[in-house]
Amino acid sequence: EVELVESGGGVFQTGGTLRLSCSAAGFTFSASAIHWVRQASGKGLEWLARIRDRGHSHAPTYSVSINGRSTVSRDDSRNMAYLEINSLKTEDSAVYYCTRGSSKDGYNFFGYWGLGTLVTVSS
Amino acid sequence: DIQMTQSPSSLSASVGERVTITCRASQAIDSYLNWYQQKPGKAPKVLIFAASRLQSGVPSRFSGNGSGTEFSFTISSLQPDDFATYYCQQSFITPPLTFGGGTTVDIK
């Protein structure tokens, strides 16, 4: 059974740095892209970042909202993915999810999600 | 980036009613459109991918339609378990895999 578990959330100060972890099990982690999505309280879903699988050289991509102040990484030997965001702003407060991309007949979607980890950024 | 616009942002309906949500893409995305259901405090769950293909295990009262820039999502007979927020998402040009703003379906 596929399982994704995020950790590392909590209360952070503006200007600070957070590092979230995503622990994966139940699938071939090294062959899977991992995405990060967040959701501010009462708001919609916002895609943040993707780190591709080993076959695509672990290439990272970021949304405009976190580009330039974030790093997504992974450790395939430990089935772990990470998202680091620095220069935190209050608008970074949200539930952060990691997701595993799924694909059927060339159509991609997010088939598996973690439960999310809550991040609160305050001044 | 491709923008996704959902309407309405919320609606009230009764059990047994037919409910339809629309999603418009800022440019043509063929059939690369997914629909998710999210309940409070839970992660989203994919219901439909490729605009009209039902994900395994999803009840047949859910359906999707459309291609290009205009899409619809229908619940043929609303059930108590269906009160939730629904999001569309494009997967044509990625990243980013942009989501619509969401439609909350609540009890009339």
PDB file of C-alpha atoms in Angstrom:
ATOM      1  CA  GLU A   1       0.000   0.000   0.000  1.00  0.00           C
ATOM      2  CA  VAL A   2       1.299   3.430  -0.946  1.00  0.00           C
ATOM      3  CA  GLU A   3       1.985   5.676   2.011  1.00  0.00           C
ATOM      4  CA  LEU A   4       3.288   9.239   2.165  1.00  0.00           C
ATOM      5  CA  VAL A   5       3.918  10.931   5.497  1.00  0.00           C
ATOM      6  CA  GLU A   6       4.950  14.565   5.818  1.00  0.00           C
ATOM      7  CA  SER A   7       6.740  15.965   8.837  1.00  0.00           C
ATOM      8  CA  GLY A   8       8.582  19.073   9.893  1.00  0.00           C
ATOM      9  CA  GLY A   9       5.704  21.482  10.208  1.00  0.00           C
ATOM     10  CA  GLY A  10       5.305  23.885  13.096  1.00  0.00           C
ATOM     11  CA  VAL A  11       5.570  27.561  13.932  1.00  0.00           C
ATOM     12  CA  PHE A  12       8.255  29.581  12.175  1.00  0.00           C
ATOM     13  CA  GLN A  13       9.247  33.220  12.180  1.00  0.00           C
ATOM     14  CA  THR A  14       9.126  35.476   9.183  1.00  0.00           C
ATOM     15  CA  GLY A  15      12.472  35.482   7.452  1.00  0.00           C
ATOM     16  CA  GLY A  16      13.264  32.037   8.765  1.00  0.00           C
ATOM     17  CA  THR A  17      13.701  28.678   7.065  1.00  0.00           C
ATOM     18  CA  LEU A  18      11.606  25.545   7.118  1.00  0.00           C
ATOM     19  CA  ARG A  19      12.504  22.066   5.981  1.00  0.00           C
ATOM     20  CA  LEU A  20       9.733  19.593   5.409  1.00  0.00           C
ATOM     21  CA  SER A  21      10.218  15.883   4.954  1.00  0.00           C
ATOM     22  CA  CYS A  22       8.138  13.338   3.073  1.00  0.00           C
ATOM     23  CA  SER A  23       8.586   9.679   3.943  1.00  0.00           C
ATOM     24  CA  ALA A  24       7.396   7.231   1.282  1.00  0.00           C
ATOM     25  CA  ALA A  25       6.575   3.543   1.291  1.00  0.00           C
ATOM     26  CA  GLY A  26       4.762   0.974  -0.805  1.00  0.00           C
ATOM     27  CA  PHE A  27       6.113   1.862  -4.236  1.00  0.00           C
ATOM     28  CA  THR A  28       9.370   2.204  -6.146  1.00  0.00           C
ATOM     29  CA  PHE A  29      10.351   5.586  -4.803  1.00  0.00           C
ATOM     30  CA  SER A  30      13.399   6.068  -7.002  1.00  0.00           C
ATOM     31  CA  ALA A  31      11.226   5.740 -10.128  1.00  0.00           C
ATOM     32  CA  SER A  32       8.629   8.282  -9.015  1.00  0.00           C
ATOM     33  CA  ALA A  33       8.378  12.047  -9.241  1.00  0.00           C
ATOM     34  CA  ILE A  34       7.371  13.725  -5.990  1.00  0.00           C
ATOM     35  CA  HIS A  35       5.388  16.951  -5.882  1.00  0.00           C
ATOM     36  CA  TRP A  36       4.656  19.411  -3.100  1.00  0.00           C
ATOM     37  CA  VAL A  37       1.275  21.153  -2.877  1.00  0.00           C
ATOM     38  CA  ARG A  38       0.084  23.547  -0.202  1.00  0.00           C
ATOM     39  CA  GLN A  39      -3.236  24.878   0.984  1.00  0.00           C
ATOM     40  CA  ALA A  40      -3.632  28.000   3.065  1.00  0.00           C
ATOM     41  CA  SER A  41      -6.454  27.938   5.587  1.00  0.00           C
ATOM     42  CA  GLY A  42      -9.798  28.211   3.803  1.00  0.00           C
ATOM     43  CA  LYS A  43      -8.097  28.548   0.420  1.00  0.00           C
ATOM     44  CA  GLY A  44      -7.496  26.396  -2.623  1.00  0.00           C
ATOM     45  CA  LEU A  45      -4.683  24.083  -3.655  1.00  0.00           C
ATOM     46  CA  GLU A  46      -1.396  25.519  -4.866  1.00  0.00           C
ATOM     47  CA  TRP A  47       1.205  23.398  -6.634  1.00  0.00           C
ATOM     48  CA  LEU A  48       4.676  24.319  -5.367  1.00  0.00           C
ATOM     49  CA  ALA A  49       7.410  22.061  -6.657  1.00  0.00           C
ATOM     50  CA  ARG A  50       8.354  18.811  -8.319  1.00  0.00           C
ATOM     51  CA  ILE A  51      11.470  16.699  -8.110  1.00  0.00           C
ATOM     52  CA  ARG A  52      11.745  14.154 -10.858  1.00  0.00           C
ATOM     53  CA  ASP A  53      12.935  10.585 -10.571  1.00  0.00           C
ATOM     54  CA  ARG A  54      16.419   9.226 -11.019  1.00  0.00           C
ATOM     55  CA  GLY A  55      15.819   8.609 -14.711  1.00  0.00           C
ATOM     56  CA  HIS A  56      15.278  12.349 -15.147  1.00  0.00           C
ATOM     57  CA  SER A  57      18.307  13.302 -13.082  1.00  0.00           C
ATOM     58  CA  HIS A  58      16.201  14.405 -10.103  1.00  0.00           C
ATOM     59  CA  ALA A  59      15.446  17.650 -11.935  1.00  0.00           C
ATOM     60  CA  PRO A  60      13.627  20.171  -9.743  1.00  0.00           C
ATOM     61  CA  THR A  61      10.981  22.695 -10.790  1.00  0.00           C
ATOM     62  CA  TYR A  62       9.355  25.378  -8.663  1.00  0.00           C
ATOM     63  CA  SER A  63       6.308  27.589  -8.743  1.00  0.00           C
ATOM     64  CA  VAL A  64       6.784  31.319  -9.061  1.00  0.00           C
ATOM     65  CA  SER A  65       5.669  31.804  -5.458  1.00  0.00           C
ATOM     66  CA  ILE A  66       8.663  29.951  -4.001  1.00  0.00           C
ATOM     67  CA  ASN A  67      11.184  30.045  -6.859  1.00  0.00           C
ATOM     68  CA  GLY A  68      14.501  31.477  -5.822  1.00  0.00           C
ATOM     69  CA  ARG A  69      14.021  30.814  -2.118  1.00  0.00           C
ATOM     70  CA  SER A  70      13.354  27.079  -2.119  1.00  0.00           C
ATOM     71  CA  THR A  71      15.087  23.778  -2.646  1.00  0.00           C
ATOM     72  CA  VAL A  72      13.436  20.426  -3.266  1.00  0.00           C
ATOM     73  CA  SER A  73      15.585  17.354  -2.831  1.00  0.00           C
ATOM     74  CA  ARG A  74      15.371  13.631  -2.259  1.00  0.00           C
ATOM     75  CA  ASP A  75      17.271  10.689  -0.845  1.00  0.00           C
ATOM     76  CA  ASP A  76      16.281   7.582  -2.767  1.00  0.00           C
ATOM     77  CA  SER A  77      18.268   5.350  -0.402  1.00  0.00           C
ATOM     78  CA  ARG A  78      15.956   6.398   2.424  1.00  0.00           C
ATOM     79  CA  ASN A  79      12.744   6.879   0.391  1.00  0.00           C
ATOM     80  CA  MET A  80      12.609  10.489   1.517  1.00  0.00           C
ATOM     81  CA  ALA A  81      11.865  13.798  -0.165  1.00  0.00           C
ATOM     82  CA  TYR A  82      12.420  17.263   1.237  1.00  0.00           C
ATOM     83  CA  LEU A  83      11.223  20.802   0.689  1.00  0.00           C
ATOM     84  CA  GLU A  84      13.167  23.723   2.094  1.00  0.00           C
ATOM     85  CA  ILE A  85      11.815  27.259   1.930  1.00  0.00           C
ATOM     86  CA  ASN A  86      13.764  30.218   3.251  1.00  0.00           C
ATOM     87  CA  SER A  87      12.956  33.904   3.671  1.00  0.00           C
ATOM     88  CA  LEU A  88       9.602  32.805   5.031  1.00  0.00           C
ATOM     89  CA  LYS A  89       6.590  35.095   4.713  1.00  0.00           C
ATOM     90  CA  THR A  90       3.311  35.005   6.581  1.00  0.00           C
ATOM     91  CA  GLU A  91       1.652  33.952   3.323  1.00  0.00           C
ATOM     92  CA  ASP A  92       3.664  30.708   3.435  1.00  0.00           C
ATOM     93  CA  SER A  93       1.384  29.580   6.260  1.00  0.00           C
ATOM     94  CA  ALA A  94      -0.482  26.530   4.997  1.00  0.00           C
ATOM     95  CA  VAL A  95      -0.891  22.790   5.127  1.00  0.00           C
ATOM     96  CA  TYR A  96       1.842  21.276   2.991  1.00  0.00           C
ATOM     97  CA  TYR A  97       1.249  17.996   1.178  1.00  0.00           C
ATOM     98  CA  CYS A  98       3.616  15.738  -0.682  1.00  0.00           C
ATOM     99  CA  THR A  99       2.115  13.767  -3.528  1.00  0.00           C
ATOM    100  CA  ARG A 100       3.206  11.052  -5.854  1.00  0.00           C
ATOM    101  CA  GLY A 101       2.422  11.517  -9.486  1.00  0.00           C
ATOM    102  CA  SER A 102       0.417   8.817 -11.219  1.00  0.00           C
ATOM    103  CA  SER A 103       0.087   8.231 -14.936  1.00  0.00           C
ATOM    104  CA  LYS A 104      -2.386   6.271 -17.034  1.00  0.00           C
ATOM    105  CA  ASP A 105      -2.108   6.203 -20.813  1.00  0.00           C
ATOM    106  CA  GLY A 106      -0.034   9.363 -20.733  1.00  0.00           C
ATOM    107  CA  TYR A 107      -2.406  11.311 -18.484  1.00  0.00           C
ATOM    108  CA  ASN A 108      -0.828  12.509 -15.261  1.00  0.00           C
ATOM    109  CA  PHE A 109      -2.569  13.182 -11.983  1.00  0.00           C
ATOM    110  CA  PHE A 110      -1.904  13.053  -8.256  1.00  0.00           C
ATOM    111  CA  GLY A 111      -3.028   9.611  -7.223  1.00  0.00           C
ATOM    112  CA  TYR A 112      -1.475   9.512  -3.763  1.00  0.00           C
ATOM    113  CA  TRP A 113      -1.240  12.176  -1.100  1.00  0.00           C
ATOM    114  CA  GLY A 114       0.129  12.415   2.387  1.00  0.00           C
ATOM    115  CA  LEU A 115      -1.973  13.698   5.271  1.00  0.00           C
ATOM    116  CA  GLY A 116      -0.204  17.034   5.225  1.00  0.00           C
ATOM    117  CA  THR A 117       1.833  19.003   7.755  1.00  0.00           C
ATOM    118  CA  LEU A 118       0.776  22.405   9.091  1.00  0.00           C
ATOM    119  CA  VAL A 119       3.133  25.346   8.811  1.00  0.00           C
ATOM    120  CA  THR A 120       2.445  28.633  10.565  1.00  0.00           C
ATOM    121  CA  VAL A 121       4.657  31.626   9.890  1.00  0.00           C
ATOM    122  CA  SER A 122       4.347  34.540  12.268  1.00  0.00           C
ATOM    123  CA  SER A 123       6.197  37.733  12.978  1.00  0.00           C
TER     124      SER A 123
ATOM    125  CA  ASP B   1       1.145  29.468 -17.043  1.00  0.00           C
ATOM    126  CA  ILE B   2      -2.279  28.017 -17.774  1.00  0.00           C
ATOM    127  CA  GLN B   3      -5.017  29.474 -15.570  1.00  0.00           C
ATOM    128  CA  MET B   4      -7.996  27.358 -14.493  1.00  0.00           C
ATOM    129  CA  THR B   5     -11.294  29.028 -13.634  1.00  0.00           C
ATOM    130  CA  GLN B   6     -14.022  27.083 -11.866  1.00  0.00           C
ATOM    131  CA  SER B   7     -17.640  28.051 -11.417  1.00  0.00           C
ATOM    132  CA  PRO B   8     -19.551  28.376  -9.281  1.00  0.00           C
ATOM    133  CA  SER B   9     -17.289  28.859  -6.268  1.00  0.00           C
ATOM    134  CA  SER B  10     -19.983  27.333  -4.097  1.00  0.00           C
ATOM    135  CA  LEU B  11     -23.404  25.804  -4.417  1.00  0.00           C
ATOM    136  CA  SER B  12     -26.096  24.391  -2.195  1.00  0.00           C
ATOM    137  CA  ALA B  13     -27.925  21.256  -3.196  1.00  0.00           C
ATOM    138  CA  SER B  14     -30.114  18.544  -1.757  1.00  0.00           C
ATOM    139  CA  VAL B  15     -29.503  14.828  -1.602  1.00  0.00           C
ATOM    140  CA  GLY B  16     -30.602  13.283  -4.875  1.00  0.00           C
ATOM    141  CA  GLU B  17     -30.061  16.427  -6.917  1.00  0.00           C
ATOM    142  CA  ARG B  18     -27.936  16.587 -10.055  1.00  0.00           C
ATOM    143  CA  VAL B  19     -24.961  18.898  -9.652  1.00  0.00           C
ATOM    144  CA  THR B  20     -22.716  20.296 -12.368  1.00  0.00           C
ATOM    145  CA  ILE B  21     -19.479  22.261 -11.981  1.00  0.00           C
ATOM    146  CA  THR B  22     -17.617  23.887 -14.844  1.00  0.00           C
ATOM    147  CA  CYS B  23     -13.923  24.510 -15.363  1.00  0.00           C
ATOM    148  CA  ARG B  24     -12.375  26.698 -18.029  1.00  0.00           C
ATOM    149  CA  ALA B  25      -8.736  26.689 -19.081  1.00  0.00           C
ATOM    150  CA  SER B  26      -6.983  29.847 -20.279  1.00  0.00           C
ATOM    151  CA  GLN B  27      -5.703  27.915 -23.296  1.00  0.00           C
ATOM    152  CA  ALA B  28      -6.521  24.608 -24.931  1.00  0.00           C
ATOM    153  CA  ILE B  29      -5.453  21.610 -22.867  1.00  0.00           C
ATOM    154  CA  ASP B  30      -6.911  18.777 -24.956  1.00  0.00           C
ATOM    155  CA  SER B  31      -8.286  16.300 -22.384  1.00  0.00           C
ATOM    156  CA  TYR B  32      -5.572  16.815 -19.780  1.00  0.00           C
ATOM    157  CA  LEU B  33      -7.971  17.689 -17.012  1.00  0.00           C
ATOM    158  CA  ASN B  34      -8.387  16.067 -13.602  1.00  0.00           C
ATOM    159  CA  TRP B  35     -11.055  16.433 -10.920  1.00  0.00           C
ATOM    160  CA  TYR B  36     -10.415  16.016  -7.185  1.00  0.00           C
ATOM    161  CA  GLN B  37     -12.666  15.834  -4.158  1.00  0.00           C
ATOM    162  CA  GLN B  38     -11.499  17.214  -0.825  1.00  0.00           C
ATOM    163  CA  LYS B  39     -13.264  16.908   2.512  1.00  0.00           C
ATOM    164  CA  PRO B  40     -12.416  19.150   5.490  1.00  0.00           C
ATOM    165  CA  GLY B  41      -9.144  18.194   7.124  1.00  0.00           C
ATOM    166  CA  LYS B  42      -8.362  15.584   4.491  1.00  0.00           C
ATOM    167  CA  ALA B  43      -6.080  15.364   1.491  1.00  0.00           C
ATOM    168  CA  PRO B  44      -7.640  15.622  -1.961  1.00  0.00           C
ATOM    169  CA  LYS B  45      -8.673  12.463  -3.767  1.00  0.00           C
ATOM    170  CA  VAL B  46      -8.644  12.099  -7.536  1.00  0.00           C
ATOM    171  CA  LEU B  47     -12.031  11.188  -8.999  1.00  0.00           C
ATOM    172  CA  ILE B  48     -11.559  11.737 -12.724  1.00  0.00           C
ATOM    173  CA  PHE B  49      -8.526  12.025 -14.962  1.00  0.00           C
ATOM    174  CA  ALA B  50      -8.234  12.649 -18.694  1.00  0.00           C
ATOM    175  CA  ALA B  51     -11.400  14.782 -18.474  1.00  0.00           C
ATOM    176  CA  SER B  52     -13.793  11.841 -18.396  1.00  0.00           C
ATOM    177  CA  ARG B  53     -12.064   8.710 -17.116  1.00  0.00           C
ATOM    178  CA  LEU B  54     -13.197   7.510 -13.734  1.00  0.00           C
ATOM    179  CA  GLN B  55     -10.413   6.605 -11.333  1.00  0.00           C
ATOM    180  CA  SER B  56     -10.594   3.046 -10.035  1.00  0.00           C
ATOM    181  CA  GLY B  57     -13.075   2.635  -7.201  1.00  0.00           C
ATOM    182  CA  VAL B  58     -14.908   5.919  -7.799  1.00  0.00           C
ATOM    183  CA  PRO B  59     -18.718   5.614  -7.960  1.00  0.00           C
ATOM    184  CA  SER B  60     -20.315   5.942 -11.372  1.00  0.00           C
ATOM    185  CA  ARG B  61     -22.533   8.852 -10.260  1.00  0.00           C
ATOM    186  CA  PHE B  62     -19.450  11.014 -10.865  1.00  0.00           C
ATOM    187  CA  SER B  63     -18.678  11.942 -14.449  1.00  0.00           C
ATOM    188  CA  GLY B  64     -16.629  14.412 -16.426  1.00  0.00           C
ATOM    189  CA  ASN B  65     -16.829  15.842 -19.887  1.00  0.00           C
ATOM    190  CA  GLY B  66     -15.128  18.312 -22.158  1.00  0.00           C
ATOM    191  CA  SER B  67     -12.036  19.000 -24.195  1.00  0.00           C
ATOM    192  CA  GLY B  68     -10.004  22.006 -25.214  1.00  0.00           C
ATOM    193  CA  THR B  69     -10.881  24.820 -22.832  1.00  0.00           C
ATOM    194  CA  GLU B  70     -14.331  23.949 -21.471  1.00  0.00           C
ATOM    195  CA  PHE B  71     -14.973  21.129 -19.027  1.00  0.00           C
ATOM    196  CA  SER B  72     -17.756  19.977 -16.766  1.00  0.00           C
ATOM    197  CA  PHE B  73     -18.022  17.690 -13.752  1.00  0.00           C
ATOM    198  CA  THR B  74     -21.352  16.158 -12.785  1.00  0.00           C
ATOM    199  CA  ILE B  75     -22.714  14.267  -9.827  1.00  0.00           C
ATOM    200  CA  SER B  76     -25.824  12.595 -11.160  1.00  0.00           C
ATOM    201  CA  SER B  77     -27.547  12.091  -7.811  1.00  0.00           C
ATOM    202  CA  LEU B  78     -25.926  13.832  -4.853  1.00  0.00           C
ATOM    203  CA  GLN B  79     -25.275  11.599  -1.864  1.00  0.00           C
ATOM    204  CA  PRO B  80     -24.574  12.658   1.753  1.00  0.00           C
ATOM    205  CA  ASP B  81     -20.940  11.621   1.355  1.00  0.00           C
ATOM    206  CA  ASP B  82     -20.498  13.971  -1.629  1.00  0.00           C
ATOM    207  CA  PHE B  83     -20.662  17.227   0.316  1.00  0.00           C
ATOM    208  CA  ALA B  84     -17.114  18.459  -0.175  1.00  0.00           C
ATOM    209  CA  THR B  85     -14.960  20.823  -2.223  1.00  0.00           C
ATOM    210  CA  TYR B  86     -14.095  19.890  -5.791  1.00  0.00           C
ATOM    211  CA  TYR B  87     -11.078  21.077  -7.756  1.00  0.00           C
ATOM    212  CA  CYS B  88     -10.132  20.812 -11.391  1.00  0.00           C
ATOM    213  CA  GLN B  89      -6.468  20.586 -12.394  1.00  0.00           C
ATOM    214  CA  GLN B  90      -4.730  20.769 -15.743  1.00  0.00           C
ATOM    215  CA  SER B  91      -1.897  18.400 -16.603  1.00  0.00           C
ATOM    216  CA  PHE B  92      -1.286  19.498 -20.200  1.00  0.00           C
ATOM    217  CA  ILE B  93       1.640  21.853 -19.754  1.00  0.00           C
ATOM    218  CA  THR B  94       3.509  21.011 -16.598  1.00  0.00           C
ATOM    219  CA  PRO B  95       4.808  22.181 -14.359  1.00  0.00           C
ATOM    220  CA  PRO B  96       2.961  23.934 -12.899  1.00  0.00           C
ATOM    221  CA  LEU B  97       0.000  21.594 -12.591  1.00  0.00           C
ATOM    222  CA  THR B  98      -2.435  24.380 -11.907  1.00  0.00           C
ATOM    223  CA  PHE B  99      -5.652  23.916  -9.964  1.00  0.00           C
ATOM    224  CA  GLY B 100      -8.936  25.708 -10.274  1.00  0.00           C
ATOM    225  CA  GLY B 101     -10.138  27.754  -7.333  1.00  0.00           C
ATOM    226  CA  GLY B 102     -12.476  25.044  -6.078  1.00  0.00           C
ATOM    227  CA  THR B 103     -16.228  24.577  -5.752  1.00  0.00           C
ATOM    228  CA  THR B 104     -17.745  23.859  -2.359  1.00  0.00           C
ATOM    229  CA  VAL B 105     -20.889  21.741  -2.436  1.00  0.00           C
ATOM    230  CA  ASP B 106     -22.930  22.030   0.732  1.00  0.00           C
ATOM    231  CA  ILE B 107     -26.330  20.980   1.962  1.00  0.00           C
ATOM    232  CA  LYS B 108     -29.348  23.071   1.002  1.00  0.00           C
TER     233      LYS B 108
END
